Coordinates of C-alpha atoms and ligand atoms in Angstrom, one line a residue:
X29 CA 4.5 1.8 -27.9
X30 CA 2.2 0.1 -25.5
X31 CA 2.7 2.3 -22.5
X32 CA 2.2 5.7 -25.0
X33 CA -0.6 3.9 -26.7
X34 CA -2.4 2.9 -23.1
X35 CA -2.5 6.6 -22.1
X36 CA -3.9 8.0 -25.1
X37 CA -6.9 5.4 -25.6
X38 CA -10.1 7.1 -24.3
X39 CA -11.5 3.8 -23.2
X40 CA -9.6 3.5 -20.7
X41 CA -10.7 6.5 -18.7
X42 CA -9.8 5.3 -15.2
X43 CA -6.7 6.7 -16.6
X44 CA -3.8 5.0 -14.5
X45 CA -0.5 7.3 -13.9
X46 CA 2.4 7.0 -15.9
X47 CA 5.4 9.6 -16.2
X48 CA 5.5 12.4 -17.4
X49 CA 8.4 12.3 -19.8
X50 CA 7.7 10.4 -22.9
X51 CA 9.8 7.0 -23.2
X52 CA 11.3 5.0 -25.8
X53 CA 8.9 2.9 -27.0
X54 CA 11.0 -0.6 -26.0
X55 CA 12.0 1.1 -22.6
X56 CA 12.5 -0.5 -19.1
X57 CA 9.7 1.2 -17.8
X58 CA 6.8 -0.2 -20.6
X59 CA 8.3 -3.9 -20.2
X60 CA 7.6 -3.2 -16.1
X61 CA 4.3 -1.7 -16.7
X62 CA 3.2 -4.9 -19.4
X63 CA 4.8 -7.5 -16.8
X64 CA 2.9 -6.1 -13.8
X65 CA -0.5 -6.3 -15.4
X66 CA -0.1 -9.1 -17.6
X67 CA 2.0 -11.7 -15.8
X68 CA 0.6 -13.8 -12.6
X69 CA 4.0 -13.7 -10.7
X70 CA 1.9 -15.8 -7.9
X71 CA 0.9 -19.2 -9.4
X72 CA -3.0 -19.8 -8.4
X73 CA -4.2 -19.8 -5.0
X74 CA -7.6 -20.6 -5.8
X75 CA -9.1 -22.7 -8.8
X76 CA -10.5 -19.7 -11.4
X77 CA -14.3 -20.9 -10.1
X78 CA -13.8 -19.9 -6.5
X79 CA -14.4 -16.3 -7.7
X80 CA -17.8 -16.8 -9.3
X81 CA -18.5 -18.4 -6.1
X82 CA -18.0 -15.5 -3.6
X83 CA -21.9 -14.5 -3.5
X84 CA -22.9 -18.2 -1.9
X85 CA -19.9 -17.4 0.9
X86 CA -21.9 -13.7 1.6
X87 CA -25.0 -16.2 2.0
X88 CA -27.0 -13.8 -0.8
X89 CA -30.0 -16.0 -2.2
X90 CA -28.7 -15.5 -5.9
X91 CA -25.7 -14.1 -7.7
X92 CA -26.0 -10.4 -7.8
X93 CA -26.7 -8.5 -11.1
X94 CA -24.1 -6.6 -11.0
X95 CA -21.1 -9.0 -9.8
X96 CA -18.2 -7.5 -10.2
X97 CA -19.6 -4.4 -8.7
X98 CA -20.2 -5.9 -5.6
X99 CA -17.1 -8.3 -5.5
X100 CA -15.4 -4.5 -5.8
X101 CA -17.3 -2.9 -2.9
X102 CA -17.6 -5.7 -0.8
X103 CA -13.5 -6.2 -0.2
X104 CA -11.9 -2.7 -1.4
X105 CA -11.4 -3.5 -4.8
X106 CA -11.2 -1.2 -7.8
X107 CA -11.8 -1.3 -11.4
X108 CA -9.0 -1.9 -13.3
X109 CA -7.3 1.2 -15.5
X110 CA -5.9 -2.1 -17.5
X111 CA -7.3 -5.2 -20.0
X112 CA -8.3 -7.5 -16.6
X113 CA -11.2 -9.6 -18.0
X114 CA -14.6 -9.6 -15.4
X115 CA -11.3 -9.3 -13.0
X116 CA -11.1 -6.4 -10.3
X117 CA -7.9 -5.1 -10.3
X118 CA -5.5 -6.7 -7.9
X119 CA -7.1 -10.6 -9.3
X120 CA -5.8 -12.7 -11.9
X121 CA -6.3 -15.2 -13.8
X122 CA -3.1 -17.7 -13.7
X123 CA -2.6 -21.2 -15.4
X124 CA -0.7 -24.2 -13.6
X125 CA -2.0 -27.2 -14.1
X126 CA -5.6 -25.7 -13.4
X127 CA -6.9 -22.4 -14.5
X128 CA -6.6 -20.5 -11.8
X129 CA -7.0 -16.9 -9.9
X130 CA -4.2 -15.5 -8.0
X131 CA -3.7 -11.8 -6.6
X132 CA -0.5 -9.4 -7.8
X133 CA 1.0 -6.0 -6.4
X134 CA -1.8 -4.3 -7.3
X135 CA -4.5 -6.0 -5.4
X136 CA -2.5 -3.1 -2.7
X137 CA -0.2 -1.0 -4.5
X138 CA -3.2 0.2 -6.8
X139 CA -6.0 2.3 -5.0
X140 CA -8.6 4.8 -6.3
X141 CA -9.3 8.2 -5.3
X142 CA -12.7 10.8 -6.2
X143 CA -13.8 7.1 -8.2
X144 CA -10.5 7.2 -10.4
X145 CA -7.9 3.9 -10.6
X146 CA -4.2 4.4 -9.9
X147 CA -1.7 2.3 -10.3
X148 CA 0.9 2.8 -7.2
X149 CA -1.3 4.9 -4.9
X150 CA -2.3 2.5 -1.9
X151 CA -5.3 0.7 -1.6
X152 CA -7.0 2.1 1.4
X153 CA -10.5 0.4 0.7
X154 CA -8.9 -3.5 0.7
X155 CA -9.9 -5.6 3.5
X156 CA -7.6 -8.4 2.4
X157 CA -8.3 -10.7 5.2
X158 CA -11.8 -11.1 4.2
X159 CA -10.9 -11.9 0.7
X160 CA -8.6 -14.6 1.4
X161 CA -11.0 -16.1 3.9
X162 CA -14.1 -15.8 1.7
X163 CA -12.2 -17.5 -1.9
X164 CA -10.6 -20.3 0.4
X165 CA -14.7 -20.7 1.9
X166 CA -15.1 -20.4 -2.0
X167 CA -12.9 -23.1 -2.6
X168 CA -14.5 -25.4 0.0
X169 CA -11.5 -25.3 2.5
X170 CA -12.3 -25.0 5.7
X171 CA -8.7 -24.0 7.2
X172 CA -8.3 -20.4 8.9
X173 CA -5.6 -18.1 7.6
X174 CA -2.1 -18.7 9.2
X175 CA -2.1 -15.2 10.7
X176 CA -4.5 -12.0 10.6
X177 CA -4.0 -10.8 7.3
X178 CA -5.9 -6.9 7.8
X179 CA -6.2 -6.1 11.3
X180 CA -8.6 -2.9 10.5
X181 CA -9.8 -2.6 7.0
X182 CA -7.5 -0.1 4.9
X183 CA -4.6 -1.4 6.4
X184 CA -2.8 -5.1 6.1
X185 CA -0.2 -7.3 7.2
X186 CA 2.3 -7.0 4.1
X187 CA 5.2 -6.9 7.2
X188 CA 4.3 -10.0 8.6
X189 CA 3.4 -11.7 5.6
X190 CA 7.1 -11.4 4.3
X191 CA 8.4 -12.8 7.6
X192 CA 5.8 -15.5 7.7
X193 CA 7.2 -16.3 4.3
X194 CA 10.5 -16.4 4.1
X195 CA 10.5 -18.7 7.6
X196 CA 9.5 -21.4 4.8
X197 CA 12.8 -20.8 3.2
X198 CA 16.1 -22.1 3.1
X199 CA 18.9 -19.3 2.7
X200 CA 18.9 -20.5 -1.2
X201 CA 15.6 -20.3 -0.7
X202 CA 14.9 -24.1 -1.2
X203 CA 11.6 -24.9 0.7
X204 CA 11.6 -26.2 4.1
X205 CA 9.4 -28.3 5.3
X206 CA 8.8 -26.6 8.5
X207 CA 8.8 -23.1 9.2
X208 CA 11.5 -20.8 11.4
X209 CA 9.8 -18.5 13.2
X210 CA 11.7 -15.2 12.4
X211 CA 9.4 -13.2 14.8
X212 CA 5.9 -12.9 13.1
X213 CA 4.1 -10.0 14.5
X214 CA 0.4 -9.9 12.3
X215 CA -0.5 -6.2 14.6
X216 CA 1.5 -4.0 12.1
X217 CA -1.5 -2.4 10.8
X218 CA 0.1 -1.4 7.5
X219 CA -0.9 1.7 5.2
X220 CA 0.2 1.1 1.7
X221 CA 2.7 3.7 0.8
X222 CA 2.6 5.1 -2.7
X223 CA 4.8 3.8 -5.4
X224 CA 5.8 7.8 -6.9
X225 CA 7.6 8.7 -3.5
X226 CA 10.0 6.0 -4.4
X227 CA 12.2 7.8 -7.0
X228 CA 13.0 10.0 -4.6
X229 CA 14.0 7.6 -1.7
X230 CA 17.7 6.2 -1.0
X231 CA 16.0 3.6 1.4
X232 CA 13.1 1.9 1.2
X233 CA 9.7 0.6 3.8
X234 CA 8.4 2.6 6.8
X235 CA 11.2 2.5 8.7
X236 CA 13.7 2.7 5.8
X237 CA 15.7 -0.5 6.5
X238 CA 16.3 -1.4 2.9
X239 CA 18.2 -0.1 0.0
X240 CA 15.6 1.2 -2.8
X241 CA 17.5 0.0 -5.6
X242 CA 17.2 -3.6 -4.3
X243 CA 15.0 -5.2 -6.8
X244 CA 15.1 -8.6 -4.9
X245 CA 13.8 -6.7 -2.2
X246 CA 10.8 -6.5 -4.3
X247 CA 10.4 -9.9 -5.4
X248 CA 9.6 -10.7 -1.1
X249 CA 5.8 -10.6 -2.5
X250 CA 6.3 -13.4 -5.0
X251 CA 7.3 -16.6 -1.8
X252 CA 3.9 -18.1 -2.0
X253 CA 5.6 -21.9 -1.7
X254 CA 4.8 -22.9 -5.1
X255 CA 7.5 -20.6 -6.4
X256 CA 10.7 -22.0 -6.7
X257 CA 14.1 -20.5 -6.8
X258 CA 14.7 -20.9 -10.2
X259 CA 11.2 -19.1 -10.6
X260 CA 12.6 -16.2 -8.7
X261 CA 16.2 -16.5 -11.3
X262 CA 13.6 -16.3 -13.8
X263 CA 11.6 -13.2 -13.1
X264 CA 14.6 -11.0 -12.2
X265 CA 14.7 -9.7 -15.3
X266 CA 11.2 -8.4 -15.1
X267 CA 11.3 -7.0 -12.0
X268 CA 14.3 -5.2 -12.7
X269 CA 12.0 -3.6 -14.9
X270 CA 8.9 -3.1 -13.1
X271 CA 11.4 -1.2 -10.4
X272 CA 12.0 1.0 -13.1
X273 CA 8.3 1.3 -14.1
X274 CA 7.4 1.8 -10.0
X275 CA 10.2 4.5 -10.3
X276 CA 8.3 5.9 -13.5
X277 CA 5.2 6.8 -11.4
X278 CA 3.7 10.5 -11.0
X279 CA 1.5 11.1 -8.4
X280 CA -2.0 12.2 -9.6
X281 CA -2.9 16.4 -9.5
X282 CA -5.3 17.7 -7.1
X283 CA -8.1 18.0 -9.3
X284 CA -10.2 21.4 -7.2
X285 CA -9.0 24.8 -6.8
X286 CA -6.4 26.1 -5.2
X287 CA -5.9 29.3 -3.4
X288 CA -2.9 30.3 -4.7
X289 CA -2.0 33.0 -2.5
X290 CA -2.5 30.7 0.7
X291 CA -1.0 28.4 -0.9
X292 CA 2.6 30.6 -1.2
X293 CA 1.9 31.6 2.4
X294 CA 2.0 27.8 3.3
X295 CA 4.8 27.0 1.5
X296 CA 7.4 29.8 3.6
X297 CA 5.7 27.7 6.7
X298 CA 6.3 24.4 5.8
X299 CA 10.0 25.1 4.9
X300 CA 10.6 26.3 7.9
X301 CA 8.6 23.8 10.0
X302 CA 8.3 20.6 7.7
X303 CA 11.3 21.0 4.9
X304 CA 14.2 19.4 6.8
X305 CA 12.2 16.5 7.3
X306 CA 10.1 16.2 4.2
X307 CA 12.1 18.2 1.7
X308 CA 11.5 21.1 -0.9
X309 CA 9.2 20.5 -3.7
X310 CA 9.1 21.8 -7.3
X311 CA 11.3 22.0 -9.9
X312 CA 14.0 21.6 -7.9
X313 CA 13.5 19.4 -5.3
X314 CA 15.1 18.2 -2.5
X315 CA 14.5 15.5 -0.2
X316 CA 16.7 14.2 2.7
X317 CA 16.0 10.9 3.3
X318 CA 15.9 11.2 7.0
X319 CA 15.0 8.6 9.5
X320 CA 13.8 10.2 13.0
X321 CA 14.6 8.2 15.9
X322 CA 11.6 6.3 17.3
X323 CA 11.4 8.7 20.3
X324 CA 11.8 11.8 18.5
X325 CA 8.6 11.2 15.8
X326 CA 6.7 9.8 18.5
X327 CA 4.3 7.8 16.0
X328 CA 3.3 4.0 17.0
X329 CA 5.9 1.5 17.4
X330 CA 4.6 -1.9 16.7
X331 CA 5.9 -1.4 13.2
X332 CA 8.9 -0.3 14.3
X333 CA 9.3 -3.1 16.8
X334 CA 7.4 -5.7 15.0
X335 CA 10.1 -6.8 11.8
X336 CA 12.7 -8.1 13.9
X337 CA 16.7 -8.5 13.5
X338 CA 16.1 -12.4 13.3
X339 CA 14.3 -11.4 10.2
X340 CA 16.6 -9.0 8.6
X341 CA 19.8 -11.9 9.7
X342 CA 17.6 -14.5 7.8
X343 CA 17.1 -12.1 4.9
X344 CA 20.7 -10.6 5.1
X345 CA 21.9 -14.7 4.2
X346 CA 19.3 -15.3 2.1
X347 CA 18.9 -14.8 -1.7
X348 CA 17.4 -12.1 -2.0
X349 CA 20.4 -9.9 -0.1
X350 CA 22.6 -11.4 -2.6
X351 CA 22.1 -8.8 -5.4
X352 CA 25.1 -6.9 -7.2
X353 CA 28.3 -6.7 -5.5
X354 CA 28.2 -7.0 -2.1
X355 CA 24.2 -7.1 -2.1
X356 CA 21.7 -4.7 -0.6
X357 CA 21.5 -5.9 3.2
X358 CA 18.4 -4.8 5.1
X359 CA 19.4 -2.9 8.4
X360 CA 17.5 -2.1 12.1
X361 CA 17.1 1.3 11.8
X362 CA 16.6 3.8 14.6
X363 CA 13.0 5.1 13.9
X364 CA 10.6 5.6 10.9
X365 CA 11.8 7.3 7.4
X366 CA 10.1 11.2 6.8
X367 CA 8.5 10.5 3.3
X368 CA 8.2 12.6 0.2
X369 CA 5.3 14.1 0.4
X370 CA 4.5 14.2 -3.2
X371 CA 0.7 13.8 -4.5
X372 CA 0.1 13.7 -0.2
X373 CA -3.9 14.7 -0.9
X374 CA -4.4 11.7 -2.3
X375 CA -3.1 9.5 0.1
X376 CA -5.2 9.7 2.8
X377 CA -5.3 8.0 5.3
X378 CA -1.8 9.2 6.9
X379 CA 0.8 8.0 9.0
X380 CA 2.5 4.3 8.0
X381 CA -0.4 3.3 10.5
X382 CA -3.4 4.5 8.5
X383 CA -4.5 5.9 11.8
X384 CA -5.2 9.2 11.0
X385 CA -7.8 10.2 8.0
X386 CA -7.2 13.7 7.3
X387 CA -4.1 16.3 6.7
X388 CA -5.8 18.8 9.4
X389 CA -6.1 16.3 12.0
X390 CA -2.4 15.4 11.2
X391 CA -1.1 18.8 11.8
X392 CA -3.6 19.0 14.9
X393 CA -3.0 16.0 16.9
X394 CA -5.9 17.0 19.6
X395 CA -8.4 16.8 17.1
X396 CA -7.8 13.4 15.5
X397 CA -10.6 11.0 15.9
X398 CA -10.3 8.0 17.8
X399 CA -12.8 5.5 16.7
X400 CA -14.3 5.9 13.8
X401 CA -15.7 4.1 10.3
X402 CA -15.7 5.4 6.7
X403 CA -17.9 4.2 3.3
X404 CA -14.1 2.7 2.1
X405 CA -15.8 4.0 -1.2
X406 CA -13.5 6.8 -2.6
X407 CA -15.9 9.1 -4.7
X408 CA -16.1 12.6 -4.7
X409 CA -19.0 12.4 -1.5
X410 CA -16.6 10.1 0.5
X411 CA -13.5 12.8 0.0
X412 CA -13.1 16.0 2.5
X413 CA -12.0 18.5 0.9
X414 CA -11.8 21.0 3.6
X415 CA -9.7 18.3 6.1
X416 CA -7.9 16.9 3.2
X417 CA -8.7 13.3 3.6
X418 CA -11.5 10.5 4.0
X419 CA -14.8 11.6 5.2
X420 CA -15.5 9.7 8.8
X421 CA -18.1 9.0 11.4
X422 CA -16.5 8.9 14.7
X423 CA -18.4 6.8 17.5
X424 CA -18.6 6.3 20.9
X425 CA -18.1 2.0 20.9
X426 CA -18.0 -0.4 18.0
X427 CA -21.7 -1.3 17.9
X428 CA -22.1 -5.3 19.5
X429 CA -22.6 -8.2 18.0
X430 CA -21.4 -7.1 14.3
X431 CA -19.3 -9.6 12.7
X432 CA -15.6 -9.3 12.8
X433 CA -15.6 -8.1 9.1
X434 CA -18.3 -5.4 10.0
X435 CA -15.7 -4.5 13.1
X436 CA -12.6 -4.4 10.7
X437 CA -14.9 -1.3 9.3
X438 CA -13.7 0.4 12.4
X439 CA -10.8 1.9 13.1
X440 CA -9.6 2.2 17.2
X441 CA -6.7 3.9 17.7
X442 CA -7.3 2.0 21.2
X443 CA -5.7 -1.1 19.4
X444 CA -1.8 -2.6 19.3
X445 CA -0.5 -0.8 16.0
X446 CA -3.0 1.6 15.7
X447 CA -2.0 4.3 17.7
X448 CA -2.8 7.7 16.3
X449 CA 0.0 9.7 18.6
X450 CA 3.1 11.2 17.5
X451 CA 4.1 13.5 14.8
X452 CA 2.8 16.9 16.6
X453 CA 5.4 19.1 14.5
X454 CA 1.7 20.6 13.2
X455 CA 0.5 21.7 17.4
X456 CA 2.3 24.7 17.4
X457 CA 1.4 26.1 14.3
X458 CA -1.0 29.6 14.4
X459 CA -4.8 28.0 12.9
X460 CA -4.0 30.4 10.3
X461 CA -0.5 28.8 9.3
X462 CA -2.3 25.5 9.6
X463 CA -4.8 26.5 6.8
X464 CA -1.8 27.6 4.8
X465 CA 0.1 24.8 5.1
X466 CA -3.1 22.8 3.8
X467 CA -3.5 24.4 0.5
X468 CA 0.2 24.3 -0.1
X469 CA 0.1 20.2 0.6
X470 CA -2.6 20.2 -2.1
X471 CA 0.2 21.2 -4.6
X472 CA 2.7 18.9 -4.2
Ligands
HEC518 C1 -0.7 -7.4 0.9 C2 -0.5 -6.0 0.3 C3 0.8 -5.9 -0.5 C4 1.1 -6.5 -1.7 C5 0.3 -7.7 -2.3 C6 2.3 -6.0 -2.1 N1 2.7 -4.9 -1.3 FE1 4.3 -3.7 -1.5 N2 4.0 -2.9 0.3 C7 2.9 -3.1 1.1 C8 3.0 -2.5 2.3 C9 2.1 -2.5 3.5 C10 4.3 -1.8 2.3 C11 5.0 -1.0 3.4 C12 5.9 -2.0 4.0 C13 6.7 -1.5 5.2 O1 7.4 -0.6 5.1 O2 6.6 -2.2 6.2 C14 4.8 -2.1 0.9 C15 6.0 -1.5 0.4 C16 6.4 -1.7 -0.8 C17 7.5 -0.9 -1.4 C18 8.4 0.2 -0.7 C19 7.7 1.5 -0.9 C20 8.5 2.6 -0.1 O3 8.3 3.8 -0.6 O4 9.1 2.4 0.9 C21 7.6 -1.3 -2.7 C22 8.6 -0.8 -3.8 C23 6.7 -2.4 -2.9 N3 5.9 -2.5 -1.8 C24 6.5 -3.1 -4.1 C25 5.6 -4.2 -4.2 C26 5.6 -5.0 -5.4 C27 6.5 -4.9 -6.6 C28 4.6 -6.0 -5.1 C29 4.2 -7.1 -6.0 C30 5.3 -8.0 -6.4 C31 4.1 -5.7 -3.9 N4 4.7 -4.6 -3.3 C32 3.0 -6.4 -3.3 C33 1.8 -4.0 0.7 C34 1.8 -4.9 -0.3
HEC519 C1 11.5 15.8 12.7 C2 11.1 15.4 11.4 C3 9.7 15.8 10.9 C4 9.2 17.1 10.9 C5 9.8 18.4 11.4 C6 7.9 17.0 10.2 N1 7.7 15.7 9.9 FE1 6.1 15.0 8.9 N2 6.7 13.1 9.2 C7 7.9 12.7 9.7 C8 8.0 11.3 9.8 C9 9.2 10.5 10.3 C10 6.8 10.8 9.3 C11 6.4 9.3 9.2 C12 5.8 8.9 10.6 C13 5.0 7.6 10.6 O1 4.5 7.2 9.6 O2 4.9 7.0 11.7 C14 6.0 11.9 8.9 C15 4.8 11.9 8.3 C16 4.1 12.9 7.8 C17 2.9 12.9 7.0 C18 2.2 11.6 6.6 C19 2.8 11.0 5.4 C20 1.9 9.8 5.0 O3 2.1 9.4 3.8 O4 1.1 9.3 5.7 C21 2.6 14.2 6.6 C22 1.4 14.6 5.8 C23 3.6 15.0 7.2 N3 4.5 14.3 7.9 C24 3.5 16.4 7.1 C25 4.4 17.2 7.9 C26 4.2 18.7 7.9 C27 3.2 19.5 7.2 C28 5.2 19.1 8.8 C29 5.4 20.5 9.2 C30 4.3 21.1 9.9 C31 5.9 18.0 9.2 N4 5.4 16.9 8.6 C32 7.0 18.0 10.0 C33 8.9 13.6 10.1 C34 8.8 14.9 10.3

């Protein structure tokens, strides 16, 4: 009953999303909803103190009142729709030998929009390099992170953190004790996808190179060192049913008005212009699962390039290829997959780079910005409603001498990985079908 009884409580009114259809009370998808935010899948990466200890690492001169707030705002965290102690969501408290604090999915795959918490819509406030760096300064060590970690705040590394990982592994994924470089690009500027799209997808990742049923696939997150194979036998189970949770998700309702009648208008446009891409929505749906060749889509290629075939040989003999049958192998595909488009208001900012922060300037590629900031706060006076998107300030230069976590704050499309080209299937459109196809995206 948990999962029934979690959206009915009141209390919880950063209501998370959960599916539509009632479940069975024992089902798949309430075990994957109960492992995801109760288990630490990641033994600790800090001692459980490090986070009380953040504030002497922003050099404030005493603890703030209101901690967790600013823990929340400083790094793109969000409150937790969930029982998570004085934790943000995305933090947790793990035991191993010390009581300690770790991170799970959600610390990405959990985002908030118009102040709300969602589980599966991307975190696009996270500035995950910061966070490392400031609980390992927390913690007393003095190292630097292996690799950049978020490039430009929003966005992360999840590409290269998979290949950094896995070079630490055997293909029975006993440790090593050095590490194969499999190709580790850190300039893939990652935008977290939303976990609803994925019932609808036959592959899986930007560039749709894995099989979505894979749940091994999904396990990649959980290679911190400290977990051993038998670890990895061990939680199989679970995330066999937290796939089936992910799969559960609904994306969230736009919550304004709608003009209806533009609306309908927008829809005849975007099945003639959009649909063989993205799909038919409603009732009954459709969605192709089409991957457009790099050339053809036109968007930046660093993703594209960047997760090479020495990764996908060393994941093809590894364990985690090794599932059912003949396995899910990863393949190189030709370009980047067209996604559902489902809950797509909320999911701003587009493209798999992040690099664009608005639905109009998506289907107008002359108008998107090129450098530009946002609050990384997501309440109703950060969200454009007229764009569809983030609310930005677009400068002229990234002002001098700010630190580089002020500069993550920035986003240049200027930058390897951050390219905002591509994807001008919106140019030729009349201003007036644009519109259109705007208020009918707000419906799906
Ligand atoms: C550091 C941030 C981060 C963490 C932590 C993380 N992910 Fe992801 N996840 C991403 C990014 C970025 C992508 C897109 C990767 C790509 O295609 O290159 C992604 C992709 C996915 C996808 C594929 C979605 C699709 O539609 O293609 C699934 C499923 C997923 N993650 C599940 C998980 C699970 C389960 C966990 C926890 C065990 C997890 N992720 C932890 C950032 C993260
Ligand atoms: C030829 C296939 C194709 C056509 C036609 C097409 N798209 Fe796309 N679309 C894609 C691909 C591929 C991506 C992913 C590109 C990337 O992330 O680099 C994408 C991305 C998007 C995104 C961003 C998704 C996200 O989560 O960031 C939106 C929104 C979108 N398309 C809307 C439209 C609309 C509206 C139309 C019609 C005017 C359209 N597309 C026409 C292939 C297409």
């Amino acid at each position: 009953m948990l999962y029934l009884a979690f959206a009915a409580i009141p209390i919880f009114d950063n209501s998370a999303t959960f599916a539509a259809e009632p479940k069975a009370p024992d089902s798949s998808v309430d075990r994957g909803y109960k492992a995801l935010t109760e288990t630490p899948f990641v033994p600790p990466l800090w001692s459980y103190s490090s986070y009380d200890k953040l504030w002497k690492v922003w050099e404030a001169k005493e603890k703030p009142a209101n901690y967790q707030g600013e823990v929340q705002k400083r790094y793109g965290l969000h409150s937790a729709p969930f029982k998570n102690g004085e934790l943000p969501m995305g933090l947790r408290k793990a035991s191993f030998l010390i009581e300690g604090l770790t991170i799970d999915c959600m610390v990405c795959h959990a985002g908030s929009i118009l102040g709300k918490s969602y589980i599966g819509l991307g975190n696009s406030s996270l500035d995950v390099h910061a966070l490392f760096e400031d609980l390992n300064l927390a913690e007393g060590r003095k190292t630097k992170l292996p690799f950049t970690f978020s490039n430009a705040r929003g966005t992360n590394e999840a590409g290269g953190m998979g290949v950094y990982l896995l070079g630490y592994r055997e293909p029975d994924l006993k440790l090593r004790s050095s590490r194969k470089d499999l190709g580790l690009h850190d300039d893939l500027c990652e935008d977290v996808p939303a976990w609803w799209i994925l019932k609808k997808k036959q592959t899986m990742y930007y560039t749709g190179g894995a099989d979505a049923r894979s749940v091994r696939s999904k396990m990649q997150f959980m290679m911190s060192p400290l977990v051993s194979r038998a670890d990895f036998e061990r939680h199989e189970k679970a995330f066999q049913d937290i796939d089936a949770f992910i799969k559960s998700v609904e994306a969230p309702k736009y919550p304004f008005p709608i003009d209806q009648k533009l609306a309908d208008k927008g829809g005849l446009v975007f099945n003639e212009n959009c649909a063989k891409c993205h799909g038919t929505y409603g009732e009954k749906w459709t969605y192709p699962n089409k991957i457009i060749p790099i050339e053809q889509i036109g968007t930046d290629r660093k993703r594209f390039d960047g997760i090479t075939a020495k990764f996908g040989e060393a994941y093809n003999e590894s364990w985690f290829s090794k599932e059912k049958g003949d396995g899910y192998l990863v393949t190189q595909t030709k370009g980047y997959q067209a996604p559902p488009l489902d809950g797509i208001w909320a999911t701003a900012p587009y493209l798999h780079n992040g690099s664009v922060p608005t639905l109009y300037a998506l289907l107008k590629s002359d108008v998107r910005p090129k450098l530009f900031t946002r609050s990384f706060e997501t309440n109703e006076a950060d969200y454009d409603r007229d764009k569809v998107g983030w609310k930005i300030t677009e400068v002229k230069s990234i002002p001098m001498s700010i630190s580089v976590f002020e500069q993550r704050k920035y986003y240049d499309t200027s930058k390897p990985g951050r390219s905002n080209r591509g994807h001008t299937f919106g140019d030729d459109l009349t201003e007036g079908e644009r519109k259109a196809v705007l208020e009918y995206l707000k419906t799906l």
